[in-house]
Amino acid sequence: MRLLLVFDALIRERSVTAASQRLGLTQPATSNALNRLRHHLRDPLFLKTAQGMEPTPRAVALAGPVSHALRQLEVVLDPPVMPPGGNKWTFQMAVSDHVSIVVLPHLAERMEKLAPGLELRLKSKVLRTLPAMLDSGEVDLALGFNPNLPKRFKSKLLFEDRYVALMRSTHALARGRLTLPRFAAARHVLVRPSGEAGSLLDHMLERKRAKRHISMSVTQLISALFLVESSDLVTAAFRSTAEYCLARSGFDIIAHPLPLGPIPITMVWHAGTTDHPAHRWMREQIAMICRSLTRTILQDTGRHEAAFHK
């Protein structure tokens, strides 16, 4: 059992020191356990690199089954009491930038009241690496647009979102009907988080035979908003994100809906954690928050869209 715990901690931390601290063991004890694992499995398992302890292909293959087995044993031997209250508990999530803006503030407020001992470890969600992160137990849950994932993962629809165009109130696009050709022909700020290879919006526009004129690229929406307010550049964002940001800022920017279909925003997890009480409790909290958001931000066109039509 201890050897599996050490293996799981090393997979998550990629450091003997950090794994020792996570488990409450001394570094020599952790190193000894790793050596025993290497002997039993006849594989080095972890190799020292400049970035830390990198798992070998054998370790990567074992990571998911070991993590899920330990979680099942945890439920049987020490079932968690939910809400966790003052108990120390760590939950790891991969979230898209837009979900981090709209959902996480409400989750933080809820955790402060219900689970002050909870530690959330958040990572940026990158689609190409997400299956491996879920398989290895590096993340417990992923929130955002999560298309075409293998069937070994479970998912729940949280809400549907849409894209809106963002521009300063004196922009030429603010007058007349905003068609996709007019929108695409404007000078754009592309918001593309670090690590993402492409833009969902641009893929959707390509299917409509439209292509944006990209003048600048940034990694955060807030940077794009400053650029848009001070120039004739335009950008686009999910409506929920735009409403949230504009309602809490002094930006002289309006939002106009784009004639594109809805985008499903989902919560994804590995099937092996479906019945884990702690995971189920967390999923319920997130679903409850998103139901509330759907009744407010996501169904309310908001003062910024309303102002456009006046």
mmCIF file of C-alpha atoms in Angstrom:
data_model
loop_
_atom_site.group_PDB
_atom_site.id
_atom_site.type_symbol
_atom_site.label_atom_id
_atom_site.label_comp_id
_atom_site.label_asym_id
_atom_site.label_seq_id
_atom_site.Cartn_x
_atom_site.Cartn_y
_atom_site.Cartn_z
ATOM 1 C CA MET A 1 0.000 0.000 0.000
ATOM 2 C CA ARG A 2 2.761 2.449 0.969
ATOM 3 C CA LEU A 3 4.635 1.768 -2.269
ATOM 4 C CA LEU A 4 1.530 2.650 -4.284
ATOM 5 C CA LEU A 5 1.042 5.837 -2.265
ATOM 6 C CA VAL A 6 4.644 6.854 -2.944
ATOM 7 C CA PHE A 7 4.221 6.119 -6.658
ATOM 8 C CA ASP A 8 1.013 8.196 -6.795
ATOM 9 C CA ALA A 9 2.651 11.112 -4.961
ATOM 10 C CA LEU A 10 5.644 11.065 -7.313
ATOM 11 C CA ILE A 11 3.372 11.055 -10.357
ATOM 12 C CA ARG A 12 1.573 14.123 -9.010
ATOM 13 C CA GLU A 13 4.549 16.059 -7.624
ATOM 14 C CA ARG A 14 7.415 14.964 -9.938
ATOM 15 C CA SER A 15 9.779 15.521 -6.995
ATOM 16 C CA VAL A 16 11.023 13.253 -4.177
ATOM 17 C CA THR A 17 11.071 16.217 -1.778
ATOM 18 C CA ALA A 18 7.523 17.331 -2.610
ATOM 19 C CA ALA A 19 6.222 13.746 -2.556
ATOM 20 C CA SER A 20 7.801 13.237 0.892
ATOM 21 C CA GLN A 21 6.090 16.369 2.200
ATOM 22 C CA ARG A 22 2.781 15.308 0.671
ATOM 23 C CA LEU A 23 2.948 11.918 2.410
ATOM 24 C CA GLY A 24 4.543 13.049 5.676
ATOM 25 C CA LEU A 25 7.579 10.829 5.086
ATOM 26 C CA THR A 26 11.295 11.533 5.213
ATOM 27 C CA GLN A 27 13.140 11.880 1.913
ATOM 28 C CA PRO A 28 15.222 8.731 2.563
ATOM 29 C CA ALA A 29 12.034 6.734 3.197
ATOM 30 C CA THR A 30 10.511 8.002 -0.049
ATOM 31 C CA SER A 31 13.702 7.278 -2.006
ATOM 32 C CA ASN A 32 13.860 3.790 -0.500
ATOM 33 C CA ALA A 33 10.247 3.127 -1.518
ATOM 34 C CA LEU A 34 11.010 4.311 -5.053
ATOM 35 C CA ASN A 35 14.014 1.977 -5.249
ATOM 36 C CA ARG A 36 11.841 -0.936 -4.126
ATOM 37 C CA LEU A 37 9.285 -0.083 -6.793
ATOM 38 C CA ARG A 38 12.013 0.041 -9.429
ATOM 39 C CA HIS A 39 13.252 -3.364 -8.323
ATOM 40 C CA HIS A 40 9.792 -4.979 -8.287
ATOM 41 C CA LEU A 41 8.721 -3.512 -11.623
ATOM 42 C CA ARG A 42 12.125 -3.726 -13.307
ATOM 43 C CA ASP A 43 11.814 -0.193 -14.643
ATOM 44 C CA PRO A 44 13.422 3.126 -13.558
ATOM 45 C CA LEU A 45 9.889 4.656 -13.435
ATOM 46 C CA PHE A 46 11.178 8.248 -12.972
ATOM 47 C CA LEU A 47 14.158 9.938 -14.620
ATOM 48 C CA LYS A 48 15.831 13.090 -13.321
ATOM 49 C CA THR A 49 15.576 16.050 -15.735
ATOM 50 C CA ALA A 50 15.932 19.810 -15.484
ATOM 51 C CA GLN A 51 12.137 20.003 -15.112
ATOM 52 C CA GLY A 52 11.963 17.410 -12.324
ATOM 53 C CA MET A 53 11.310 13.669 -12.137
ATOM 54 C CA GLU A 54 9.841 12.676 -15.496
ATOM 55 C CA PRO A 55 7.867 9.386 -15.569
ATOM 56 C CA THR A 56 8.890 6.662 -17.991
ATOM 57 C CA PRO A 57 6.315 5.176 -20.396
ATOM 58 C CA ARG A 58 5.787 2.305 -17.920
ATOM 59 C CA ALA A 59 5.053 4.769 -15.110
ATOM 60 C CA VAL A 60 2.625 6.712 -17.292
ATOM 61 C CA ALA A 61 0.778 3.487 -18.132
ATOM 62 C CA LEU A 62 0.516 2.580 -14.427
ATOM 63 C CA ALA A 63 -0.472 6.043 -13.200
ATOM 64 C CA GLY A 64 -4.181 5.866 -14.011
ATOM 65 C CA PRO A 65 -4.878 2.359 -12.643
ATOM 66 C CA VAL A 66 -2.882 3.069 -9.448
ATOM 67 C CA SER A 67 -4.649 6.388 -8.839
ATOM 68 C CA HIS A 68 -8.104 4.884 -9.340
ATOM 69 C CA ALA A 69 -7.303 1.859 -7.163
ATOM 70 C CA LEU A 70 -6.153 4.120 -4.326
ATOM 71 C CA ARG A 71 -9.299 6.219 -4.601
ATOM 72 C CA GLN A 72 -11.485 3.148 -4.357
ATOM 73 C CA LEU A 73 -9.548 1.947 -1.284
ATOM 74 C CA GLU A 74 -9.967 5.397 0.256
ATOM 75 C CA VAL A 75 -13.735 5.131 -0.085
ATOM 76 C CA VAL A 76 -13.775 1.675 1.516
ATOM 77 C CA LEU A 77 -11.271 2.249 4.322
ATOM 78 C CA ASP A 78 -11.802 5.905 5.143
ATOM 79 C CA PRO A 79 -14.965 7.298 3.554
ATOM 80 C CA PRO A 80 -14.821 11.111 3.487
ATOM 81 C CA VAL A 81 -17.459 13.137 5.260
ATOM 82 C CA MET A 82 -18.943 15.785 3.007
ATOM 83 C CA PRO A 83 -18.766 18.709 3.180
ATOM 84 C CA PRO A 84 -15.125 18.393 4.268
ATOM 85 C CA GLY A 85 -15.334 21.365 6.652
ATOM 86 C CA GLY A 86 -12.046 21.851 8.424
ATOM 87 C CA ASN A 87 -10.467 18.610 7.171
ATOM 88 C CA LYS A 88 -7.506 18.980 4.828
ATOM 89 C CA TRP A 89 -8.480 17.848 1.338
ATOM 90 C CA THR A 90 -6.904 18.580 -2.061
ATOM 91 C CA PHE A 91 -8.814 18.682 -5.315
ATOM 92 C CA GLN A 92 -7.115 19.311 -8.674
ATOM 93 C CA MET A 93 -8.945 20.839 -11.626
ATOM 94 C CA ALA A 94 -8.092 21.866 -15.178
ATOM 95 C CA VAL A 95 -10.152 24.897 -16.178
ATOM 96 C CA SER A 96 -10.438 27.056 -19.270
ATOM 97 C CA ASP A 97 -9.756 30.790 -18.891
ATOM 98 C CA HIS A 98 -13.391 31.658 -19.413
ATOM 99 C CA VAL A 99 -14.623 29.221 -16.747
ATOM 100 C CA SER A 100 -12.014 30.559 -14.327
ATOM 101 C CA ILE A 101 -13.524 34.047 -14.722
ATOM 102 C CA VAL A 102 -17.199 33.106 -14.549
ATOM 103 C CA VAL A 103 -17.382 30.052 -12.260
ATOM 104 C CA LEU A 104 -14.362 30.041 -9.946
ATOM 105 C CA PRO A 105 -15.204 33.215 -7.966
ATOM 106 C CA HIS A 106 -18.526 31.622 -6.990
ATOM 107 C CA LEU A 107 -16.813 28.323 -6.172
ATOM 108 C CA ALA A 108 -14.255 30.118 -3.971
ATOM 109 C CA GLU A 109 -17.067 31.871 -2.098
ATOM 110 C CA ARG A 110 -18.907 28.591 -1.634
ATOM 111 C CA MET A 111 -15.795 26.741 -0.433
ATOM 112 C CA GLU A 112 -15.064 29.466 2.102
ATOM 113 C CA LYS A 113 -18.453 28.832 3.696
ATOM 114 C CA LEU A 114 -18.757 25.052 3.337
ATOM 115 C CA ALA A 115 -15.200 23.760 3.158
ATOM 116 C CA PRO A 116 -12.590 26.128 4.608
ATOM 117 C CA GLY A 117 -10.031 23.316 4.783
ATOM 118 C CA LEU A 118 -10.325 22.531 1.088
ATOM 119 C CA GLU A 119 -7.318 23.155 -1.164
ATOM 120 C CA LEU A 120 -8.031 23.654 -4.849
ATOM 121 C CA ARG A 121 -5.106 23.222 -7.223
ATOM 122 C CA LEU A 122 -5.953 24.773 -10.571
ATOM 123 C CA LYS A 123 -4.267 24.179 -13.922
ATOM 124 C CA SER A 124 -4.856 25.633 -17.362
ATOM 125 C CA LYS A 125 -6.905 23.280 -19.513
ATOM 126 C CA VAL A 126 -5.197 22.245 -22.749
ATOM 127 C CA LEU A 127 -7.288 19.848 -24.839
ATOM 128 C CA ARG A 128 -4.437 17.854 -26.345
ATOM 129 C CA THR A 129 -3.035 16.898 -22.905
ATOM 130 C CA LEU A 130 -6.331 16.580 -21.029
ATOM 131 C CA PRO A 131 -6.903 12.797 -21.481
ATOM 132 C CA ALA A 132 -3.440 12.019 -20.114
ATOM 133 C CA MET A 133 -3.959 14.355 -17.149
ATOM 134 C CA LEU A 134 -7.263 12.694 -16.269
ATOM 135 C CA ASP A 135 -5.861 9.193 -16.756
ATOM 136 C CA SER A 136 -2.852 9.821 -14.524
ATOM 137 C CA GLY A 137 -4.860 11.513 -11.782
ATOM 138 C CA GLU A 138 -2.957 14.771 -12.334
ATOM 139 C CA VAL A 139 -6.370 16.424 -12.450
ATOM 140 C CA ASP A 140 -9.643 15.207 -10.956
ATOM 141 C CA LEU A 141 -11.996 17.337 -13.011
ATOM 142 C CA ALA A 142 -11.928 19.474 -16.172
ATOM 143 C CA LEU A 143 -14.254 22.409 -16.847
ATOM 144 C CA GLY A 144 -14.734 24.096 -20.209
ATOM 145 C CA PHE A 145 -15.329 23.154 -23.829
ATOM 146 C CA ASN A 146 -14.301 19.494 -23.950
ATOM 147 C CA PRO A 147 -15.140 17.919 -27.327
ATOM 148 C CA ASN A 148 -14.437 14.402 -28.579
ATOM 149 C CA LEU A 149 -13.027 12.850 -25.411
ATOM 150 C CA PRO A 150 -12.784 9.028 -25.154
ATOM 151 C CA LYS A 151 -15.709 7.123 -23.645
ATOM 152 C CA ARG A 152 -13.747 6.236 -20.495
ATOM 153 C CA PHE A 153 -14.471 9.785 -19.329
ATOM 154 C CA LYS A 154 -17.814 10.939 -17.958
ATOM 155 C CA SER A 155 -19.232 14.388 -18.579
ATOM 156 C CA LYS A 156 -22.079 16.661 -17.537
ATOM 157 C CA LEU A 157 -23.404 19.682 -19.426
ATOM 158 C CA LEU A 158 -23.082 22.762 -17.202
ATOM 159 C CA PHE A 159 -24.474 25.391 -19.558
ATOM 160 C CA GLU A 160 -24.386 26.559 -23.155
ATOM 161 C CA ASP A 161 -22.558 29.717 -24.126
ATOM 162 C CA ARG A 162 -22.292 31.857 -27.245
ATOM 163 C CA TYR A 163 -19.712 34.162 -28.753
ATOM 164 C CA VAL A 164 -20.145 37.932 -28.745
ATOM 165 C CA ALA A 165 -18.138 40.604 -30.533
ATOM 166 C CA LEU A 166 -16.550 43.247 -28.296
ATOM 167 C CA MET A 167 -15.777 46.760 -29.514
ATOM 168 C CA ARG A 168 -15.683 50.316 -28.233
ATOM 169 C CA SER A 169 -18.999 52.127 -28.373
ATOM 170 C CA THR A 170 -17.884 54.488 -31.192
ATOM 171 C CA HIS A 171 -16.697 51.674 -33.479
ATOM 172 C CA ALA A 172 -18.156 51.557 -37.000
ATOM 173 C CA LEU A 173 -19.400 48.005 -36.352
ATOM 174 C CA ALA A 174 -21.644 49.403 -33.631
ATOM 175 C CA ARG A 175 -23.848 50.861 -36.363
ATOM 176 C CA GLY A 176 -26.015 48.645 -38.533
ATOM 177 C CA ARG A 177 -26.404 44.882 -38.626
ATOM 178 C CA LEU A 178 -23.337 42.907 -37.577
ATOM 179 C CA THR A 179 -22.891 40.138 -40.137
ATOM 180 C CA LEU A 180 -20.090 37.586 -40.087
ATOM 181 C CA PRO A 181 -18.396 39.152 -43.172
ATOM 182 C CA ARG A 182 -18.389 42.602 -41.509
ATOM 183 C CA PHE A 183 -17.091 41.117 -38.274
ATOM 184 C CA ALA A 184 -14.363 39.075 -39.975
ATOM 185 C CA ALA A 185 -13.142 42.034 -42.049
ATOM 186 C CA ALA A 186 -12.444 44.201 -38.989
ATOM 187 C CA ARG A 187 -8.997 44.328 -37.361
ATOM 188 C CA HIS A 188 -8.974 41.741 -34.558
ATOM 189 C CA VAL A 189 -7.213 40.996 -31.311
ATOM 190 C CA LEU A 190 -6.920 37.226 -31.023
ATOM 191 C CA VAL A 191 -7.200 35.905 -27.467
ATOM 192 C CA ARG A 192 -5.455 32.556 -27.316
ATOM 193 C CA PRO A 193 -4.382 31.126 -23.942
ATOM 194 C CA SER A 194 -0.855 29.760 -23.720
ATOM 195 C CA GLY A 195 -0.627 26.135 -24.827
ATOM 196 C CA GLU A 196 -3.695 26.147 -27.070
ATOM 197 C CA ALA A 197 -2.925 25.358 -30.694
ATOM 198 C CA GLY A 198 -5.985 26.987 -32.255
ATOM 199 C CA SER A 199 -9.079 29.065 -31.684
ATOM 200 C CA LEU A 200 -12.539 27.548 -31.423
ATOM 201 C CA LEU A 201 -14.098 30.731 -32.803
ATOM 202 C CA ASP A 202 -11.882 30.638 -35.889
ATOM 203 C CA HIS A 203 -12.775 26.988 -36.490
ATOM 204 C CA MET A 204 -16.458 27.952 -36.315
ATOM 205 C CA LEU A 205 -15.910 30.874 -38.698
ATOM 206 C CA GLU A 206 -14.080 28.611 -41.163
ATOM 207 C CA ARG A 207 -17.152 26.399 -41.339
ATOM 208 C CA LYS A 208 -19.074 29.555 -42.328
ATOM 209 C CA ARG A 209 -16.355 30.370 -44.897
ATOM 210 C CA ALA A 210 -15.230 33.435 -42.968
ATOM 211 C CA LYS A 211 -11.736 34.297 -41.753
ATOM 212 C CA ARG A 212 -10.749 36.992 -39.297
ATOM 213 C CA HIS A 213 -8.150 39.673 -39.978
ATOM 214 C CA ILE A 214 -5.829 39.192 -36.981
ATOM 215 C CA SER A 215 -3.772 42.280 -36.122
ATOM 216 C CA MET A 216 -2.635 41.332 -32.619
ATOM 217 C CA SER A 217 -2.539 38.249 -30.388
ATOM 218 C CA VAL A 218 -2.690 38.146 -26.582
ATOM 219 C CA THR A 219 -3.077 35.388 -24.000
ATOM 220 C CA GLN A 220 -5.639 37.065 -21.718
ATOM 221 C CA LEU A 221 -9.025 38.688 -22.335
ATOM 222 C CA ILE A 222 -8.292 41.594 -19.988
ATOM 223 C CA SER A 223 -5.377 42.633 -22.234
ATOM 224 C CA ALA A 224 -7.657 42.522 -25.270
ATOM 225 C CA LEU A 225 -10.250 44.709 -23.539
ATOM 226 C CA PHE A 226 -7.716 47.481 -22.937
ATOM 227 C CA LEU A 227 -6.661 47.318 -26.591
ATOM 228 C CA VAL A 228 -10.234 47.316 -27.869
ATOM 229 C CA GLU A 229 -11.263 50.289 -25.736
ATOM 230 C CA SER A 230 -8.389 52.439 -26.992
ATOM 231 C CA SER A 231 -8.497 51.574 -30.711
ATOM 232 C CA ASP A 232 -10.632 50.313 -33.577
ATOM 233 C CA LEU A 233 -9.548 46.764 -32.888
ATOM 234 C CA VAL A 234 -12.300 44.259 -32.053
ATOM 235 C CA THR A 235 -12.233 40.945 -30.250
ATOM 236 C CA ALA A 236 -14.630 38.182 -29.275
ATOM 237 C CA ALA A 237 -15.368 36.215 -26.134
ATOM 238 C CA PHE A 238 -17.970 33.934 -24.651
ATOM 239 C CA ARG A 239 -21.026 35.938 -23.642
ATOM 240 C CA SER A 240 -20.840 34.845 -20.003
ATOM 241 C CA THR A 241 -17.238 36.065 -19.744
ATOM 242 C CA ALA A 242 -17.979 39.369 -21.467
ATOM 243 C CA GLU A 243 -20.981 40.066 -19.268
ATOM 244 C CA TYR A 244 -19.032 39.231 -16.119
ATOM 245 C CA CYS A 245 -16.062 41.432 -17.031
ATOM 246 C CA LEU A 246 -17.979 44.402 -18.402
ATOM 247 C CA ALA A 247 -20.432 44.483 -15.499
ATOM 248 C CA ARG A 248 -17.507 44.816 -13.063
ATOM 249 C CA SER A 249 -15.364 47.317 -14.931
ATOM 250 C CA GLY A 250 -15.426 50.804 -16.355
ATOM 251 C CA PHE A 251 -14.633 49.743 -19.912
ATOM 252 C CA ASP A 252 -16.484 51.714 -22.577
ATOM 253 C CA ILE A 253 -17.093 48.560 -24.578
ATOM 254 C CA ILE A 254 -20.259 46.986 -25.926
ATOM 255 C CA ALA A 255 -21.022 43.354 -26.688
ATOM 256 C CA HIS A 256 -22.934 42.190 -29.729
ATOM 257 C CA PRO A 257 -24.012 38.563 -30.293
ATOM 258 C CA LEU A 258 -22.490 36.755 -33.258
ATOM 259 C CA PRO A 259 -24.738 34.587 -35.472
ATOM 260 C CA LEU A 260 -23.043 31.347 -34.443
ATOM 261 C CA GLY A 261 -24.396 28.285 -32.674
ATOM 262 C CA PRO A 262 -24.207 27.546 -28.950
ATOM 263 C CA ILE A 263 -21.116 25.968 -27.394
ATOM 264 C CA PRO A 264 -21.555 23.287 -24.691
ATOM 265 C CA ILE A 265 -19.543 23.940 -21.531
ATOM 266 C CA THR A 266 -19.065 20.661 -19.688
ATOM 267 C CA MET A 267 -17.581 19.102 -16.589
ATOM 268 C CA VAL A 268 -15.460 16.000 -17.323
ATOM 269 C CA TRP A 269 -13.997 13.353 -15.021
ATOM 270 C CA HIS A 270 -12.612 9.814 -15.213
ATOM 271 C CA ALA A 271 -15.262 7.103 -14.863
ATOM 272 C CA GLY A 272 -13.235 5.572 -12.031
ATOM 273 C CA THR A 273 -14.040 8.512 -9.728
ATOM 274 C CA THR A 274 -17.779 8.655 -10.455
ATOM 275 C CA ASP A 275 -18.857 7.108 -7.147
ATOM 276 C CA HIS A 276 -16.164 8.649 -4.967
ATOM 277 C CA PRO A 277 -18.091 10.677 -2.328
ATOM 278 C CA ALA A 278 -15.671 13.621 -2.370
ATOM 279 C CA HIS A 279 -15.753 13.850 -6.161
ATOM 280 C CA ARG A 280 -19.502 13.513 -6.266
ATOM 281 C CA TRP A 281 -19.852 16.280 -3.657
ATOM 282 C CA MET A 282 -17.587 18.630 -5.632
ATOM 283 C CA ARG A 283 -19.437 17.948 -8.872
ATOM 284 C CA GLU A 284 -22.708 18.775 -7.138
ATOM 285 C CA GLN A 285 -21.338 22.117 -5.918
ATOM 286 C CA ILE A 286 -20.152 23.102 -9.396
ATOM 287 C CA ALA A 287 -23.428 22.019 -11.021
ATOM 288 C CA MET A 288 -25.388 24.041 -8.458
ATOM 289 C CA ILE A 289 -23.300 27.159 -9.179
ATOM 290 C CA CYS A 290 -23.770 26.783 -12.934
ATOM 291 C CA ARG A 291 -27.537 26.362 -12.585
ATOM 292 C CA SER A 292 -27.590 29.684 -10.741
ATOM 293 C CA LEU A 293 -25.447 31.313 -13.423
ATOM 294 C CA THR A 294 -27.777 30.044 -16.115
ATOM 295 C CA ARG A 295 -30.661 31.848 -14.417
ATOM 296 C CA THR A 296 -28.725 35.134 -14.214
ATOM 297 C CA ILE A 297 -25.744 35.941 -16.448
ATOM 298 C CA LEU A 298 -26.367 33.369 -19.169
ATOM 299 C CA GLN A 299 -30.059 34.097 -19.765
ATOM 300 C CA ASP A 300 -29.777 37.858 -19.292
ATOM 301 C CA THR A 301 -28.571 39.649 -22.391
ATOM 302 C CA GLY A 302 -27.272 42.301 -20.000
ATOM 303 C CA ARG A 303 -27.030 46.026 -20.118
ATOM 304 C CA HIS A 304 -24.190 45.976 -22.666
ATOM 305 C CA GLU A 305 -26.100 44.058 -25.339
ATOM 306 C CA ALA A 306 -29.256 46.035 -24.547
ATOM 307 C CA ALA A 307 -27.361 49.299 -24.985
ATOM 308 C CA PHE A 308 -26.307 48.205 -28.467
ATOM 309 C CA HIS A 309 -29.896 47.883 -29.629
ATOM 310 C CA LYS A 310 -31.119 51.230 -28.272
#
